[in-house]
PDB file of C-alpha atoms in Angstrom:
ATOM      1  CA  MET I  29     209.679  59.480 -87.302  1.00 45.00           C
ATOM      2  CA  THR I  30     208.812  58.891 -90.971  1.00 52.00           C
ATOM      3  CA  THR I  31     211.772  58.975 -93.347  1.00 74.00           C
ATOM      4  CA  THR I  32     211.234  61.063 -96.478  1.00 83.00           C
ATOM      5  CA  ILE I  33     212.142  59.220 -99.666  1.00 90.00           C
ATOM      6  CA  TRP I  34     213.534  62.146-101.619  1.00 88.00           C
ATOM      7  CA  HIS I  35     213.717  60.570-105.059  1.00 90.00           C
ATOM      8  CA  LYS I  36     209.993  59.746-104.884  1.00 90.00           C
ATOM      9  CA  LYS I  37     209.063  63.384-104.369  1.00 91.00           C
ATOM     10  CA  THR I  38     208.132  65.617-107.298  1.00 94.00           C
ATOM     11  CA  ILE I  39     210.943  67.817-108.565  1.00 94.00           C
ATOM     12  CA  GLU I  40     209.150  70.881-107.192  1.00 96.00           C
ATOM     13  CA  GLU I  41     208.697  69.271-103.757  1.00 93.00           C
ATOM     14  CA  TYR I  42     212.334  68.219-103.659  1.00 92.00           C
ATOM     15  CA  LEU I  43     213.618  71.659-104.658  1.00 93.00           C
ATOM     16  CA  THR I  44     211.374  73.342-102.098  1.00 95.00           C
ATOM     17  CA  ALA I  45     212.817  71.089 -99.393  1.00 93.00           C
ATOM     18  CA  LEU I  46     216.354  71.656-100.674  1.00 94.00           C
ATOM     19  CA  GLY I  47     215.878  75.414-100.487  1.00 95.00           C
ATOM     20  CA  SER I  48     214.419  75.341 -96.983  1.00 95.00           C
ATOM     21  CA  LYS I  49     216.097  75.582 -93.560  1.00 93.00           C
ATOM     22  CA  SER I  50     215.683  71.842 -92.935  1.00 89.00           C
ATOM     23  CA  GLU I  51     218.817  69.786 -92.315  1.00 87.00           C
ATOM     24  CA  THR I  52     218.030  67.420 -95.160  1.00 88.00           C
ATOM     25  CA  PRO I  53     218.130  67.311 -98.084  1.00 90.00           C
ATOM     26  CA  ALA I  54     221.473  69.084 -98.229  1.00 91.00           C
ATOM     27  CA  GLY I  55     224.724  68.860-100.178  1.00 94.00           C
ATOM     28  CA  GLY I  56     225.186  65.109 -99.944  1.00 95.00           C
ATOM     29  CA  VAL I  57     221.665  64.297-101.108  1.00 95.00           C
ATOM     30  CA  GLN I  58     222.032  66.805-103.939  1.00 97.00           C
ATOM     31  CA  ALA I  59     225.358  65.276-105.025  1.00 98.00           C
ATOM     32  CA  ALA I  60     223.719  61.864-105.295  1.00 98.00           C
ATOM     33  CA  PHE I  61     220.773  63.345-107.209  1.00 98.00           C
ATOM     34  CA  ILE I  62     223.107  64.932-109.750  1.00 98.00           C
ATOM     35  CA  GLY I  63     224.901  61.591-110.110  1.00 98.00           C
ATOM     36  CA  ALA I  64     221.605  59.816-110.768  1.00 98.00           C
ATOM     37  CA  GLN I  65     220.781  62.462-113.381  1.00 98.00           C
ATOM     38  CA  ALA I  66     224.150  61.883-115.049  1.00 99.00           C
ATOM     39  CA  CYS I  67     223.399  58.183-115.367  1.00 99.00           C
ATOM     40  CA  ALA I  68     219.871  58.814-116.662  1.00 98.00           C
ATOM     41  CA  MET I  69     221.144  61.265-119.283  1.00 98.00           C
ATOM     42  CA  ALA I  70     223.740  58.757-120.445  1.00 98.00           C
ATOM     43  CA  CYS I  71     221.027  56.077-120.596  1.00 98.00           C
ATOM     44  CA  MET I  72     219.110  58.241-123.052  1.00 98.00           C
ATOM     45  CA  SER I  73     222.136  58.452-125.353  1.00 97.00           C
ATOM     46  CA  VAL I  74     222.597  54.697-125.147  1.00 98.00           C
ATOM     47  CA  GLN I  75     218.919  54.052-125.924  1.00 98.00           C
ATOM     48  CA  PHE I  76     219.258  56.065-129.140  1.00 97.00           C
ATOM     49  CA  THR I  77     222.385  54.080-129.973  1.00 97.00           C
ATOM     50  CA  LEU I  78     220.572  50.791-129.448  1.00 96.00           C
ATOM     51  CA  SER I  79     217.619  51.878-131.595  1.00 96.00           C
ATOM     52  CA  ASN I  80     219.797  52.971-134.527  1.00 96.00           C
ATOM     53  CA  LYS I  81     220.689  50.291-137.093  1.00 95.00           C
ATOM     54  CA  LYS I  82     223.822  52.241-137.983  1.00 96.00           C
ATOM     55  CA  TYR I  83     225.247  51.093-134.635  1.00 96.00           C
ATOM     56  CA  ASN I  84     224.242  47.416-134.877  1.00 96.00           C
ATOM     57  CA  ASP I  85     227.813  46.242-134.282  1.00 96.00           C
ATOM     58  CA  LEU I  86     227.906  48.281-131.082  1.00 96.00           C
ATOM     59  CA  HIS I  87     224.606  46.990-129.699  1.00 96.00           C
ATOM     60  CA  PRO I  88     226.021  44.197-127.477  1.00 96.00           C
ATOM     61  CA  LYS I  89     228.424  46.666-125.861  1.00 97.00           C
ATOM     62  CA  ALA I  90     225.743  49.349-125.614  1.00 97.00           C
ATOM     63  CA  ALA I  91     223.410  46.897-123.873  1.00 98.00           C
ATOM     64  CA  LEU I  92     226.084  46.430-121.198  1.00 98.00           C
ATOM     65  CA  TRP I  93     226.451  50.201-120.912  1.00 98.00           C
ATOM     66  CA  LEU I  94     222.728  50.511-120.311  1.00 98.00           C
ATOM     67  CA  GLU I  95     222.640  47.789-117.675  1.00 98.00           C
ATOM     68  CA  THR I  96     225.599  49.281-115.807  1.00 98.00           C
ATOM     69  CA  LEU I  97     224.215  52.815-115.982  1.00 98.00           C
ATOM     70  CA  GLN I  98     220.827  51.750-114.675  1.00 98.00           C
ATOM     71  CA  LEU I  99     222.476  49.973-111.759  1.00 98.00           C
ATOM     72  CA  ALA I 100     224.600  53.045-110.976  1.00 98.00           C
ATOM     73  CA  GLN I 101     221.528  55.277-111.180  1.00 98.00           C
ATOM     74  CA  SER I 102     219.728  53.044-108.691  1.00 98.00           C
ATOM     75  CA  THR I 103     222.790  53.130-106.429  1.00 98.00           C
ATOM     76  CA  MET I 104     222.880  56.922-106.469  1.00 98.00           C
ATOM     77  CA  LEU I 105     219.174  57.128-105.619  1.00 97.00           C
ATOM     78  CA  ASP I 106     219.776  54.776-102.698  1.00 96.00           C
ATOM     79  CA  LEU I 107     222.673  56.984-101.608  1.00 97.00           C
ATOM     80  CA  MET I 108     220.341  59.982-101.493  1.00 96.00           C
ATOM     81  CA  GLN I 109     218.501  58.174 -98.722  1.00 95.00           C
ATOM     82  CA  LYS I 110     221.630  56.835 -97.040  1.00 94.00           C
ATOM     83  CA  ASP I 111     223.134  60.319 -96.870  1.00 93.00           C
ATOM     84  CA  SER I 112     219.916  61.784 -95.494  1.00 92.00           C
ATOM     85  CA  ARG I 113     219.716  59.142 -92.758  1.00 91.00           C
ATOM     86  CA  CYS I 114     223.414  59.333 -91.877  1.00 89.00           C
ATOM     87  CA  PHE I 115     223.483  63.125 -91.768  1.00 88.00           C
ATOM     88  CA  THR I 116     220.359  63.271 -89.601  1.00 87.00           C
ATOM     89  CA  LYS I 117     221.975  60.812 -87.191  1.00 88.00           C
ATOM     90  CA  ALA I 118     225.230  62.793 -87.246  1.00 88.00           C
ATOM     91  CA  MET I 119     223.381  66.000 -86.362  1.00 86.00           C
ATOM     92  CA  GLU I 120     221.758  64.244 -83.409  1.00 87.00           C
ATOM     93  CA  ILE I 121     225.207  63.206 -82.185  1.00 88.00           C
ATOM     94  CA  TRP I 122     226.743  66.663 -82.663  1.00 88.00           C
ATOM     95  CA  ARG I 123     223.979  68.184 -80.529  1.00 87.00           C
ATOM     96  CA  LEU I 124     224.759  66.005 -77.521  1.00 86.00           C
ATOM     97  CA  PRO I 125     225.359  68.029 -74.331  1.00 86.00           C
ATOM     98  CA  LYS I 126     228.999  68.728 -73.531  1.00 83.00           C
ATOM     99  CA  GLU I 127     228.767  66.690 -70.350  1.00 80.00           C
ATOM    100  CA  THR I 128     227.746  63.555 -72.296  1.00 84.00           C
ATOM    101  CA  GLU I 129     229.935  60.559 -71.461  1.00 83.00           C
ATOM    102  CA  ASN I 130     232.388  59.672 -74.258  1.00 86.00           C
ATOM    103  CA  ARG I 131     231.215  62.730 -76.190  1.00 83.00           C
ATOM    104  CA  LYS I 132     234.477  63.061 -78.146  1.00 86.00           C
ATOM    105  CA  GLU I 133     234.234  59.487 -79.394  1.00 89.00           C
ATOM    106  CA  LYS I 134     230.589  60.017 -80.314  1.00 89.00           C
ATOM    107  CA  MET I 135     231.477  63.195 -82.207  1.00 88.00           C
ATOM    108  CA  GLN I 136     233.981  61.205 -84.253  1.00 90.00           C
ATOM    109  CA  GLU I 137     231.243  58.699 -85.014  1.00 90.00           C
ATOM    110  CA  GLY I 138     229.182  61.611 -86.334  1.00 91.00           C
ATOM    111  CA  PHE I 139     231.914  62.761 -88.709  1.00 91.00           C
ATOM    112  CA  ARG I 140     232.378  59.214 -90.003  1.00 93.00           C
ATOM    113  CA  LEU I 141     228.641  58.913 -90.572  1.00 92.00           C
ATOM    114  CA  ALA I 142     228.561  62.223 -92.443  1.00 93.00           C
ATOM    115  CA  LEU I 143     231.310  61.245 -94.890  1.00 95.00           C
ATOM    116  CA  HIS I 144     230.227  57.620 -95.439  1.00 95.00           C
ATOM    117  CA  ALA I 145     227.594  58.079 -98.158  1.00 96.00           C
ATOM    118  CA  PRO I 146     229.487  60.842-100.031  1.00 97.00           C
ATOM    119  CA  LYS I 147     232.536  58.574-100.170  1.00 97.00           C
ATOM    120  CA  LEU I 148     230.415  55.868-101.826  1.00 98.00           C
ATOM    121  CA  MET I 149     229.031  58.453-104.261  1.00 98.00           C
ATOM    122  CA  VAL I 150     232.526  59.468-105.338  1.00 98.00           C
ATOM    123  CA  GLN I 151     233.573  55.868-105.871  1.00 98.00           C
ATOM    124  CA  THR I 152     230.405  55.063-107.821  1.00 98.00           C
ATOM    125  CA  MET I 153     230.801  58.032-110.160  1.00 99.00           C
ATOM    126  CA  ILE I 154     234.509  57.529-110.780  1.00 99.00           C
ATOM    127  CA  ASN I 155     233.893  53.874-111.579  1.00 98.00           C
ATOM    128  CA  MET I 156     231.452  55.042-114.267  1.00 98.00           C
ATOM    129  CA  TYR I 157     233.884  57.430-116.000  1.00 99.00           C
ATOM    130  CA  PRO I 158     235.135  54.799-118.506  1.00 98.00           C
ATOM    131  CA  ILE I 159     231.575  54.109-119.655  1.00 98.00           C
ATOM    132  CA  PHE I 160     230.778  57.806-120.000  1.00 99.00           C
ATOM    133  CA  LYS I 161     233.923  58.154-122.127  1.00 98.00           C
ATOM    134  CA  GLU I 162     232.991  55.231-124.359  1.00 98.00           C
ATOM    135  CA  ILE I 163     229.487  56.599-124.907  1.00 98.00           C
ATOM    136  CA  ILE I 164     230.889  59.996-125.893  1.00 98.00           C
ATOM    137  CA  LEU I 165     233.456  58.485-128.267  1.00 98.00           C
ATOM    138  CA  GLU I 166     231.475  55.574-129.723  1.00 98.00           C
ATOM    139  CA  GLY I 167     227.782  56.225-129.135  1.00 96.00           C
ATOM    140  CA  ASN I 168     225.213  57.818-131.421  1.00 97.00           C
ATOM    141  CA  VAL I 169     226.895  60.960-132.741  1.00 97.00           C
ATOM    142  CA  ASN I 170     223.568  62.787-132.870  1.00 96.00           C
ATOM    143  CA  LEU I 171     223.435  62.533-129.075  1.00 96.00           C
ATOM    144  CA  VAL I 172     227.000  63.692-128.412  1.00 97.00           C
ATOM    145  CA  SER I 173     225.874  66.912-126.713  1.00 97.00           C
ATOM    146  CA  ASP I 174     223.618  64.896-124.391  1.00 98.00           C
ATOM    147  CA  SER I 175     226.439  62.443-123.714  1.00 98.00           C
ATOM    148  CA  LEU I 176     228.732  65.327-122.813  1.00 98.00           C
ATOM    149  CA  ILE I 177     226.101  66.817-120.505  1.00 98.00           C
ATOM    150  CA  ALA I 178     225.927  63.436-118.774  1.00 98.00           C
ATOM    151  CA  GLY I 179     229.695  63.491-118.355  1.00 98.00           C
ATOM    152  CA  GLU I 180     229.673  67.026-116.956  1.00 98.00           C
ATOM    153  CA  CYS I 181     226.966  66.027-114.466  1.00 99.00           C
ATOM    154  CA  ALA I 182     229.096  63.045-113.429  1.00 99.00           C
ATOM    155  CA  VAL I 183     232.036  65.342-112.671  1.00 99.00           C
ATOM    156  CA  THR I 184     229.791  67.762-110.778  1.00 98.00           C
ATOM    157  CA  ALA I 185     228.386  64.899-108.704  1.00 99.00           C
ATOM    158  CA  THR I 186     231.907  63.676-107.948  1.00 99.00           C
ATOM    159  CA  ILE I 187     233.229  67.073-106.867  1.00 98.00           C
ATOM    160  CA  SER I 188     230.082  67.817-104.858  1.00 98.00           C
ATOM    161  CA  ALA I 189     230.353  64.545-102.952  1.00 98.00           C
ATOM    162  CA  LEU I 190     234.095  65.089-102.497  1.00 98.00           C
ATOM    163  CA  LEU I 191     233.427  68.403-100.774  1.00 97.00           C
ATOM    164  CA  ASN I 192     231.328  66.548 -98.210  1.00 96.00           C
ATOM    165  CA  VAL I 193     234.113  64.014 -97.701  1.00 97.00           C
ATOM    166  CA  LYS I 194     236.736  66.754 -97.325  1.00 97.00           C
ATOM    167  CA  ILE I 195     234.831  68.894 -94.821  1.00 95.00           C
ATOM    168  CA  ASN I 196     234.257  65.933 -92.506  1.00 94.00           C
ATOM    169  CA  THR I 197     237.766  64.520 -92.924  1.00 96.00           C
ATOM    170  CA  ILE I 198     239.112  67.718 -91.357  1.00 95.00           C
ATOM    171  CA  TYR I 199     237.575  66.710 -88.028  1.00 92.00           C
ATOM    172  CA  ILE I 200     238.744  63.080 -87.942  1.00 94.00           C
ATOM    173  CA  SER I 201     241.121  62.855 -84.985  1.00 93.00           C
ATOM    174  CA  ASP I 202     242.738  59.502 -85.792  1.00 93.00           C
ATOM    175  CA  ASN I 203     245.817  60.506 -87.802  1.00 95.00           C
ATOM    176  CA  CYS I 204     246.142  57.178 -89.601  1.00 96.00           C
ATOM    177  CA  GLU I 205     242.499  57.251 -90.677  1.00 95.00           C
ATOM    178  CA  LYS I 206     242.753  60.902 -91.699  1.00 96.00           C
ATOM    179  CA  GLU I 207     245.877  60.298 -93.799  1.00 97.00           C
ATOM    180  CA  LYS I 208     244.184  57.433 -95.650  1.00 97.00           C
ATOM    181  CA  LEU I 209     241.182  59.609 -96.390  1.00 97.00           C
ATOM    182  CA  GLN I 210     243.360  62.512 -97.523  1.00 97.00           C
ATOM    183  CA  ALA I 211     245.320  60.223 -99.853  1.00 98.00           C
ATOM    184  CA  ALA I 212     242.066  58.887-101.306  1.00 98.00           C
ATOM    185  CA  ILE I 213     240.779  62.440-101.781  1.00 98.00           C
ATOM    186  CA  ILE I 214     243.900  63.412-103.736  1.00 98.00           C
ATOM    187  CA  ASP I 215     243.501  60.370-105.984  1.00 98.00           C
ATOM    188  CA  TRP I 216     239.786  60.993-106.548  1.00 98.00           C
ATOM    189  CA  GLU I 217     240.375  64.670-107.341  1.00 98.00           C
ATOM    190  CA  LYS I 218     243.042  63.691-109.852  1.00 98.00           C
ATOM    191  CA  GLN I 219     240.689  61.258-111.595  1.00 98.00           C
ATOM    192  CA  ALA I 220     237.902  63.846-111.706  1.00 98.00           C
ATOM    193  CA  GLU I 221     240.312  66.419-113.130  1.00 98.00           C
ATOM    194  CA  GLN I 222     241.520  64.011-115.821  1.00 98.00           C
ATOM    195  CA  PHE I 223     237.954  63.222-116.846  1.00 99.00           C
ATOM    196  CA  SER I 224     237.132  66.940-116.872  1.00 98.00           C
ATOM    197  CA  ILE I 225     240.097  67.564-119.193  1.00 98.00           C
ATOM    198  CA  PHE I 226     238.792  64.832-121.513  1.00 98.00           C
ATOM    199  CA  LEU I 227     235.354  66.483-121.574  1.00 98.00           C
ATOM    200  CA  LYS I 228     236.864  69.895-122.314  1.00 98.00           C
ATOM    201  CA  LYS I 229     238.807  68.458-125.246  1.00 98.00           C
ATOM    202  CA  GLN I 230     235.639  66.857-126.606  1.00 97.00           C
ATOM    203  CA  ARG I 231     233.761  70.155-126.308  1.00 96.00           C
ATOM    204  CA  GLU I 232     236.494  71.904-128.230  1.00 95.00           C
ATOM    205  CA  THR I 233     236.786  69.347-131.037  1.00 95.00           C
ATOM    206  CA  ARG I 234     233.352  67.807-131.601  1.00 92.00           C
ATOM    207  CA  PHE I 235     231.421  70.926-132.594  1.00 87.00           C
ATOM    208  CA  ARG I 236     233.564  72.382-135.358  1.00 82.00           C
TER     209      ARG I 236
END
């Protein structure tokens, strides 16, 4: 079976597939796509910072921003594919006949597969929050609205991926594993909320 590379499709083709009854792309793929968009939007703001002589002193730092953002964008595109593959495999497992040997253990494998890529998406986005903040606070002021849009997309990607982690964590039967995941979820939600509060404050103060 040929694997569809979603990020190489046209936007129209991708959206048509997303809106169809097919199993993929679904929420996890979309979360990664939004994360990649967040990074791309931030890259644009950085490019206009690098091309402006007014920000010459910031150029070395901005060059590092750009490199890190491009790497994160590539990671999120890769995670679109990873989520699609993992979710397809999970669905195959969940459809196993009830009389299948070791079915319960296989079902658990399916839930772990389904939350694997979204967990990596959350971690990738949260690790990028400091750079998004720096771009908003220090980058080209003429691009502040674009920088804020990038930040909002980053939060949306985080929360979207978190929803996929949470729904599959519910079904993890190993209590120790579940508790670790639940603790991580609480921490990730807190970090997303703090970043969202920062963005709200910037929206309220930067456009007066």
